[in-house]
Short mmCIF file of C-alpha atoms and ligand atoms in Angstrom, two decimals:
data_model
loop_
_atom_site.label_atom_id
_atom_site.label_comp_id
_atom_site.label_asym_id
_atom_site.label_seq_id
_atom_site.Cartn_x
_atom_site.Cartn_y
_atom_site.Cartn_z
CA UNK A 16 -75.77 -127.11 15.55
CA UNK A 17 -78.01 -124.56 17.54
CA UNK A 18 -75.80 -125.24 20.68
CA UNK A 19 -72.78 -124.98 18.78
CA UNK A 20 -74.15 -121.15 17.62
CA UNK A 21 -75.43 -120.41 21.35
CA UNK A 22 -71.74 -121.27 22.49
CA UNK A 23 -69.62 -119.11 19.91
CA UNK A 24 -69.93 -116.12 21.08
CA UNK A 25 -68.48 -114.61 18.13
CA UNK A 26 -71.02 -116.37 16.12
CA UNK A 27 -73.62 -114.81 18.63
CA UNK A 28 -72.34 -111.57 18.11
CA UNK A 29 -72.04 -111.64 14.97
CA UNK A 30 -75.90 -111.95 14.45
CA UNK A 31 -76.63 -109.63 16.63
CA UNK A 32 -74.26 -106.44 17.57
CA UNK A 33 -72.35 -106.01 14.52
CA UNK A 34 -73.50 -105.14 11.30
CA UNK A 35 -69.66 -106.41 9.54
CA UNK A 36 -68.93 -107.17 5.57
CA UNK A 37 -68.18 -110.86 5.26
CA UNK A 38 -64.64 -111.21 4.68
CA UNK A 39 -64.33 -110.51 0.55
CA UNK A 40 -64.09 -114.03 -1.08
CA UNK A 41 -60.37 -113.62 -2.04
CA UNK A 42 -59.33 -112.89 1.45
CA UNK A 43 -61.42 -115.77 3.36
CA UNK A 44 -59.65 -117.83 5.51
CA UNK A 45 -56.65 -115.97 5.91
CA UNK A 46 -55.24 -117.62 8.75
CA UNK A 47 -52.59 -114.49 8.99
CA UNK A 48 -51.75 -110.93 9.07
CA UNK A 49 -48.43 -110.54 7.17
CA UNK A 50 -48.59 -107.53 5.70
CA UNK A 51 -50.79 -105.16 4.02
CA UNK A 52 -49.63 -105.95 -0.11
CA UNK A 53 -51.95 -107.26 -1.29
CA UNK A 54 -54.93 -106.61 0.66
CA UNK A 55 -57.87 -104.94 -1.03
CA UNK A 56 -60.07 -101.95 0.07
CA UNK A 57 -62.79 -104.00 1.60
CA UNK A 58 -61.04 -106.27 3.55
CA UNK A 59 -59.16 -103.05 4.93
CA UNK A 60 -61.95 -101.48 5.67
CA UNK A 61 -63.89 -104.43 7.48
CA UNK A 62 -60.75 -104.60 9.80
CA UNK A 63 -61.08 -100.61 10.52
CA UNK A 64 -64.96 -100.72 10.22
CA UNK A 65 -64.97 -103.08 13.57
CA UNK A 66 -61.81 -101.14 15.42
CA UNK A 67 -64.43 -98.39 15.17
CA UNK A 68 -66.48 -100.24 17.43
CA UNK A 69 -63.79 -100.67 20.12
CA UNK A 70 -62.80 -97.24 20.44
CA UNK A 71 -65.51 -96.23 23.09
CA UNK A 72 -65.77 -99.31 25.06
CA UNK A 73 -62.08 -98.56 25.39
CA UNK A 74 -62.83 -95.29 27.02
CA UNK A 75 -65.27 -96.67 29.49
CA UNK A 76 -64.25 -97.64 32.92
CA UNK A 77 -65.29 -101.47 32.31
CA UNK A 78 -63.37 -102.26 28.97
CA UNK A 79 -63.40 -105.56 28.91
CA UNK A 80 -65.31 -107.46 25.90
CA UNK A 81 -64.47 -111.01 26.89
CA UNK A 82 -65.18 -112.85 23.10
CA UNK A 83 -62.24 -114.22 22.71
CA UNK A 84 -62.00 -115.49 26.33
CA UNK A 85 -59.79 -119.52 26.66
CA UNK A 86 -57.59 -118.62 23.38
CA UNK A 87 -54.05 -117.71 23.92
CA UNK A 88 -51.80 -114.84 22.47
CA UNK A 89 -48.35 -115.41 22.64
CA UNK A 90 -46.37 -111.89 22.12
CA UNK A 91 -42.95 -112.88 20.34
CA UNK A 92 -40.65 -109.81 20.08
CA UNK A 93 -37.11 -110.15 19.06
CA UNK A 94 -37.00 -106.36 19.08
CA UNK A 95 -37.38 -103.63 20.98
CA UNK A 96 -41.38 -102.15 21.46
CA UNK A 97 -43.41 -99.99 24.08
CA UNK A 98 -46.26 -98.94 21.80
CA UNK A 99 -46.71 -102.49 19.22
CA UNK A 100 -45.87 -104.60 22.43
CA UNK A 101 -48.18 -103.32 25.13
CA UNK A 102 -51.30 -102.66 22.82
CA UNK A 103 -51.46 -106.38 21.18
CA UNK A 104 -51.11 -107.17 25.18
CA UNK A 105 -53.77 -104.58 26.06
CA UNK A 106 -55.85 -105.99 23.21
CA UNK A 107 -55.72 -109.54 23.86
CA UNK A 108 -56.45 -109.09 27.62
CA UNK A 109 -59.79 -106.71 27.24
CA UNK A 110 -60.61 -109.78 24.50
CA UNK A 111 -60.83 -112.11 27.24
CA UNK A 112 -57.47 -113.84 26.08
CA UNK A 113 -54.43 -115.20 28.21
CA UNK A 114 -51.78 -113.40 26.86
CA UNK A 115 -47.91 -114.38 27.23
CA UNK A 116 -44.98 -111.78 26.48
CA UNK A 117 -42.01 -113.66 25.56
CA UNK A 118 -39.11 -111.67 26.17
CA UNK A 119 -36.28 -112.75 23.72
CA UNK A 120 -33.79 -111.57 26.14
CA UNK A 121 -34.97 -114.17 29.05
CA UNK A 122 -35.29 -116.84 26.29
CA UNK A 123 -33.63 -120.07 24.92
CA UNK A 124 -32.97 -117.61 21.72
CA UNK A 125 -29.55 -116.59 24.26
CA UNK A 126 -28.75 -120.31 24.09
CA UNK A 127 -28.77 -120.46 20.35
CA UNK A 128 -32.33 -121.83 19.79
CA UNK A 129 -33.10 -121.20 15.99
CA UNK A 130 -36.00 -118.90 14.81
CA UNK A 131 -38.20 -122.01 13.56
CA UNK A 132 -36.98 -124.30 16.70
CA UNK A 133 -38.34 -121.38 18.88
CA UNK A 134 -41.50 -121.25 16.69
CA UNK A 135 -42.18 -125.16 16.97
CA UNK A 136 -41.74 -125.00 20.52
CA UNK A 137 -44.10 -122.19 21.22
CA UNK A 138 -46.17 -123.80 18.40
CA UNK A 139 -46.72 -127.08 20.66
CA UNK A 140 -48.13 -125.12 23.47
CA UNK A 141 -51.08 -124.58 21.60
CA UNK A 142 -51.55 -120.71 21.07
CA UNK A 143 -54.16 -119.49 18.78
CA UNK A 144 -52.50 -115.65 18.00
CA UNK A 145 -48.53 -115.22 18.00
CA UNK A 146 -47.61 -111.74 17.16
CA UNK A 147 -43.97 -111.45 16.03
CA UNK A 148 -41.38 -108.64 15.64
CA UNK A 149 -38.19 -109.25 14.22
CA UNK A 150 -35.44 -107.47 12.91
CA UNK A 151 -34.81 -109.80 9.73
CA UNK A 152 -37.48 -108.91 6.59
CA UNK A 153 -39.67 -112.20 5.67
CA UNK A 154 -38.92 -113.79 9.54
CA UNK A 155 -42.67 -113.84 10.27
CA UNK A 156 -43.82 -115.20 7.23
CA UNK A 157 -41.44 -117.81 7.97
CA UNK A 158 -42.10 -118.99 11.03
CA UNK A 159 -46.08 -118.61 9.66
CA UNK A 160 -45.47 -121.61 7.84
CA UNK A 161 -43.69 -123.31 10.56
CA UNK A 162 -47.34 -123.39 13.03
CA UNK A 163 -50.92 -124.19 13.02
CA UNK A 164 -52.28 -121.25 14.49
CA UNK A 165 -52.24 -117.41 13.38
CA UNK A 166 -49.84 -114.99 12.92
CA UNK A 167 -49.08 -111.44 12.78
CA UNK A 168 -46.51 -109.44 11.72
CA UNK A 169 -45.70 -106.96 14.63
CA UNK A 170 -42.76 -105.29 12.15
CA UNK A 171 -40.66 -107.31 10.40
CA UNK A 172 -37.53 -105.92 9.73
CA UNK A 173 -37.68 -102.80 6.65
CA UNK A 174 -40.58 -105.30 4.99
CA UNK A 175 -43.65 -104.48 6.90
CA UNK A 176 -45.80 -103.02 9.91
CA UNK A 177 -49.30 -103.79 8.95
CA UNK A 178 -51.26 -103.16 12.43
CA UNK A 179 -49.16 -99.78 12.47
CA UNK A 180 -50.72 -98.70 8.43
CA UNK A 181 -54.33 -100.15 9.73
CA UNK A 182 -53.92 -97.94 13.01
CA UNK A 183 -52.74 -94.50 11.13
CA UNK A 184 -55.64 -95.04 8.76
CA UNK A 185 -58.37 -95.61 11.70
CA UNK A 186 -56.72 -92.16 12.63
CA UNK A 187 -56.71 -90.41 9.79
CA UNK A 188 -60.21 -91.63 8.48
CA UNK A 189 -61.25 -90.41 12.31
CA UNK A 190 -59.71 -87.11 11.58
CA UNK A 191 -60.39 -86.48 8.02
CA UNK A 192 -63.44 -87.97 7.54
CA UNK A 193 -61.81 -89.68 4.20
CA UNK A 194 -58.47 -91.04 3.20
CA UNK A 195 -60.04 -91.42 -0.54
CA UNK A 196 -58.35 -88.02 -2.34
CA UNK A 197 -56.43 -86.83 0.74
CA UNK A 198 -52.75 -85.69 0.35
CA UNK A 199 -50.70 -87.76 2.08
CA UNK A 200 -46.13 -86.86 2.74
CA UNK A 201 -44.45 -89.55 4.45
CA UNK A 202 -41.44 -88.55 5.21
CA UNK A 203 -37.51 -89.29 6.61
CA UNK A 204 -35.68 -92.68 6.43
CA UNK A 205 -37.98 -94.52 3.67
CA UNK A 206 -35.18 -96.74 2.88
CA UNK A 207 -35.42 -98.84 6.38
CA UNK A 208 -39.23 -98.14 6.98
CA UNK A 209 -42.12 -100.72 7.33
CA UNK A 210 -44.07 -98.23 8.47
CA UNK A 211 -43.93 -96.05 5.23
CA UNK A 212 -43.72 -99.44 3.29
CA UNK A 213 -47.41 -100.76 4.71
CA UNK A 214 -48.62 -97.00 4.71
CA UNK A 215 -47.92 -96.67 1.15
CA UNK A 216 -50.08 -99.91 -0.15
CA UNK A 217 -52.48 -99.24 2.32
CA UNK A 218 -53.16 -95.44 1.30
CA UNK A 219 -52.92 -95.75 -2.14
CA UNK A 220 -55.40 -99.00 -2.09
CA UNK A 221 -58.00 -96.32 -0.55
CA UNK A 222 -57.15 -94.01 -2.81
CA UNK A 223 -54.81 -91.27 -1.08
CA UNK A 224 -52.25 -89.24 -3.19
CA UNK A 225 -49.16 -90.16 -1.63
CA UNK A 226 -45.80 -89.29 -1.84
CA UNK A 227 -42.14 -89.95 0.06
CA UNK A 228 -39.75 -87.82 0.69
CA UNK A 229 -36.70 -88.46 2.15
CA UNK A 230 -32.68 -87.13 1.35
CA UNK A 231 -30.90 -89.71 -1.58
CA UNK A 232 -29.25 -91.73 1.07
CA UNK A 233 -31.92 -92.65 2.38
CA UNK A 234 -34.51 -93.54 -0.35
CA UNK A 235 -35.04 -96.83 -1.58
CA UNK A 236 -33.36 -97.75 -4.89
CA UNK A 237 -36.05 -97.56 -7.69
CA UNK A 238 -38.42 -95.38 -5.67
CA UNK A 239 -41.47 -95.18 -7.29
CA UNK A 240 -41.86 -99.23 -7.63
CA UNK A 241 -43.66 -98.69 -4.29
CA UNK A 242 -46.17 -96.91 -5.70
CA UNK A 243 -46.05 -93.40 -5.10
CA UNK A 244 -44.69 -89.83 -6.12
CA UNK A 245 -40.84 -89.40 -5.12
CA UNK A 246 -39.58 -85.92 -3.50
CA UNK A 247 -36.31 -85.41 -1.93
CA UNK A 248 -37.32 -82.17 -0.92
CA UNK A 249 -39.79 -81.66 2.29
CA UNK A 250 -40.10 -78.13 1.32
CA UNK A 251 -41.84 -78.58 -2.11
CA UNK A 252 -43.59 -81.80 -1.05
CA UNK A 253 -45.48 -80.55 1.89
CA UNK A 254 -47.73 -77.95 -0.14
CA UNK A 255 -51.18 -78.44 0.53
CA UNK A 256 -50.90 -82.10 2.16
CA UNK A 257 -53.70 -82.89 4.27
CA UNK A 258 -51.71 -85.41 6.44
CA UNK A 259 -47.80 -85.11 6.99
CA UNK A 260 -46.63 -88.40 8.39
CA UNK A 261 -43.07 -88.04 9.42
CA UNK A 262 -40.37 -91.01 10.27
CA UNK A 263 -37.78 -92.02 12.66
CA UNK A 264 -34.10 -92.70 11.84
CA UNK A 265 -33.97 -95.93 12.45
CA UNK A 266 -30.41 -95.69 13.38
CA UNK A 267 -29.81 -99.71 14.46
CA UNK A 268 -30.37 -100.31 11.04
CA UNK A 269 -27.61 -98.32 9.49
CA UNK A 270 -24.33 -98.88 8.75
CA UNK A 271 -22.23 -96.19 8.49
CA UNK A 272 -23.38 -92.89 7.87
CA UNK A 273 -26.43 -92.07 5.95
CA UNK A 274 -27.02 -88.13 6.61
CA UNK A 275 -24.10 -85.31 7.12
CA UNK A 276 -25.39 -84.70 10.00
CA UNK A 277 -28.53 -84.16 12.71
CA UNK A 278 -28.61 -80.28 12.42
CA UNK A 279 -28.35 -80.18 8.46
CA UNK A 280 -31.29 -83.06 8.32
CA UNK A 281 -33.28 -81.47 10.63
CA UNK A 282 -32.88 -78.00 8.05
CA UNK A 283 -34.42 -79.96 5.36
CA UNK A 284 -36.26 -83.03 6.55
CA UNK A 285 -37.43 -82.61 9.69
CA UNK A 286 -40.51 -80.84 10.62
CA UNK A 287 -41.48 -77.49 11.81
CA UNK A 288 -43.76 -74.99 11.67
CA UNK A 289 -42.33 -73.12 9.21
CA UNK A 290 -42.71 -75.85 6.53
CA UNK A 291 -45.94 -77.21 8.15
CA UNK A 292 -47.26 -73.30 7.23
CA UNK A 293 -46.47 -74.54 3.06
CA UNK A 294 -49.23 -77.44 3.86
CA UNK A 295 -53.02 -77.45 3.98
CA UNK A 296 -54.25 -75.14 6.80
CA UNK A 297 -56.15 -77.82 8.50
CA UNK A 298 -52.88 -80.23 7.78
CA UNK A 299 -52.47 -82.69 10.65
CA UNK A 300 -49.21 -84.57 12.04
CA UNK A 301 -48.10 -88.05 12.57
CA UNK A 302 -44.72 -89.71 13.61
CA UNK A 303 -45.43 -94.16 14.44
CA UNK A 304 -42.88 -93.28 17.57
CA UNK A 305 -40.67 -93.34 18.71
CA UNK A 306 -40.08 -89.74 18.42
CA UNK A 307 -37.04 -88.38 18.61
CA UNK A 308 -37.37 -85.51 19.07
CA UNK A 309 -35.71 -82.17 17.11
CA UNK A 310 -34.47 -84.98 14.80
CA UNK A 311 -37.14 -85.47 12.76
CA UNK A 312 -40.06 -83.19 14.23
CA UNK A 313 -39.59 -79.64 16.15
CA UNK A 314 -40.19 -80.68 19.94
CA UNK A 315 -43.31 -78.40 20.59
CA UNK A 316 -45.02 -78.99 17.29
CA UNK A 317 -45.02 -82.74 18.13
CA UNK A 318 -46.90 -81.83 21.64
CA UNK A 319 -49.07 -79.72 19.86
CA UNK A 320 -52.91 -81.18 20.04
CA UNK A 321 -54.32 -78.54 17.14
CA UNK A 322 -51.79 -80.33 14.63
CA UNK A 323 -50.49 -83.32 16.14
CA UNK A 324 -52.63 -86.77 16.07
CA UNK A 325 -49.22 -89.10 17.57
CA UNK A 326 -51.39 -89.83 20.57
CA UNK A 327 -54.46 -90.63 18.83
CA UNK A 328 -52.25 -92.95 17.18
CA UNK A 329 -51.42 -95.00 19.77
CA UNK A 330 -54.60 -95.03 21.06
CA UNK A 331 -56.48 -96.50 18.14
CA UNK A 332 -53.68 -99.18 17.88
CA UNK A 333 -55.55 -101.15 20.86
CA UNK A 334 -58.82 -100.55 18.75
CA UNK A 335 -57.07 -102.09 15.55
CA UNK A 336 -55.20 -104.87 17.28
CA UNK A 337 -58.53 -106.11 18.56
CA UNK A 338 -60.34 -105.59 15.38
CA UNK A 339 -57.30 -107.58 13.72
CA UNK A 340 -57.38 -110.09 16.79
CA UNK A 341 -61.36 -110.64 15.99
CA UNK A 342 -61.33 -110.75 12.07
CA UNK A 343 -58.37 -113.55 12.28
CA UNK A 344 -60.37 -115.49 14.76
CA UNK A 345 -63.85 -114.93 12.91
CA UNK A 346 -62.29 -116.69 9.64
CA UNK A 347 -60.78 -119.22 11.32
CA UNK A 348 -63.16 -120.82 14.02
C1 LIG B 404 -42.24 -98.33 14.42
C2 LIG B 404 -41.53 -99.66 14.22
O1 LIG B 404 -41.15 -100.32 15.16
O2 LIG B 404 -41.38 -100.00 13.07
N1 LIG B 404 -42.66 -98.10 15.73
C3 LIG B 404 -43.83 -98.61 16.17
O3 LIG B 404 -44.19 -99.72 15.92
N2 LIG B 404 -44.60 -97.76 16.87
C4 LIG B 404 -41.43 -97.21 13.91
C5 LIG B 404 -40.09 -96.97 14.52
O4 LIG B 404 -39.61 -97.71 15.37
O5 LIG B 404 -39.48 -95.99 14.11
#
């Protein structure tokens, strides 16, 4: 038993380095990260509680925290990804894990291999982490019943992003101090968004005041289901928010036409400084990237570092993945 304890070294540093909230009785044993419905505020915060503790050692020169070392992370993307893809890679590497990108593209998935055929297969390698991406909504929970070891959804489909909502709340909560009380507009193409889908259970479970704006084409039927307020105007929503999270147009989802065009959405739903002046003076900005830039957010206001927090983003999304990476593998030794 003792040598078992000396030999974990999660076990070890458990005891020792970290001071981190057992996992809250409902949510032991998770073996996965699907999504962030129906995950309460302390299991939330234990995952950004530890991500806190990666976020200097990831600015040192020696970055590498090797507790995880002989498991395997299998990155399975049937989507596009520079940000999602290269910090679950970054993550599992300074974790002391062999990580493998799959690239769809170079895959038997061209020869017609089936979603749960290329799950099994991968699944008989013996991999303790696959993170998936895929453009179909419930895919990863699908294939998470298909294998023995965890999994985590990397953005599935319009469903959900969940390392993406646990990474904008590190930031915000970095920024703010708080997320409890803040004033939160997400804002653009909520109808095909995981990002504003995990954002929204994941702010409003730690008590933000949210609300979604977006034009009528592009707002989810029965709106407020999700949870929070409704706008369809950026210009009345934006007063006083604290944190003004703005979305791409995810364009390979759409069929047909959604908005009149770029130059009239930009006029009432992108961002600028003229409507960033109608929020709180100390209001910051977010956008999950890709940006595209004088779509959704004015070009220099999205470079600005007083408002903009895009970068920080992506930065604390190594922090979260290995804080997700560690909590999955401390529940299931
Ligand atoms: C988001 C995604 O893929 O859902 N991007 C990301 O993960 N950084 C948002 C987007 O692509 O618009």
């Amino acid at each position: 038993m003792v040598r078992i304890a000396r030999l974990n070294p999660l076990r070890r540093r458990k005891k020792t380095e970290i001071k981190l909230l057992p996992a809250p009785k409902e949510q032991r044993n998770r073996r996965h990260l699907l999504g962030i419905e129906g995950m309460n505020a302390p299991g939330i915060n234990r995952i950004l509680d530890l991500a806190e503790t990666y976020i200097e050692r990831n600015r040192a020169q020696d970055k590498k925290h090797a507790i995880l070392r002989g498991r395997t992370l299998i990155n399975l993307f049937f989507e596009d990804s520079t940000r999602t893809r290269t910090s679950f890679e970054l993550a599992g590497k300074r974790l002391g894990m062999d990580v493998i990108n799959m690239s769809v593209g170079n895959s038997a998935v061209k020869k017609g291999e089936t979603l749960i055929d290329t799950a099994m297969t991968l699944n008989a390698m013996h991999p303790d982490f696959i993170a998936v991406r895929h453009p179909e909504s419930g895919a990863v929970q699908l294939l998470s019943e298909k294998v023995n070891c965890s999994v985590i959804n990397a953005g599935d489909g319009w469903h959900e992003h969940p390392t993406q909502a646990l990474l904008d709340a590190l930031t915000i909560r970095r920024h703010k101090k708080r997320i409890d009380g803040l004033k939160v507009v997400i804002c653009g193409d909520i109808l095909h968004s995981r990002v504003a889908r995990s954002n929204i259970f994941l702010l409003k479970t730690l008590g933000a005041d949210v609300t979604i704006v977006a034009p009528p084409t592009l707002m989810p039927a029965c709106p407020e289901s999700l949870g929070a307020k409704v706008s369809y105007h950026l210009r009345e929503a934006i007063v006083d928010a604290d944190i003004v999270m703005m979305l791409r147009l995810q364009r390979e989802r759409m069929e047909g036409s959604y908005i009149p065009s770029i130059r009239e959405y930009f006029h009432f739903w992108g961002l600028d400084r003229e409507k960033l002046a109608l929020a709180a003076d100390d209001a910051l900005v977010m956008h999950p990237g890709p940006i595209n830039r004088g779509v959704e957010i004015d070009s220099t206001l999205a470079d600005d570092i007083h408002r903009s927090i895009i970068l920080k983003q992506v930065e604390m999304g190594v922090a979260v993945r290995q804080a997700v990476l560690e909590v999955l593998a401390m529940d299931n030794p």
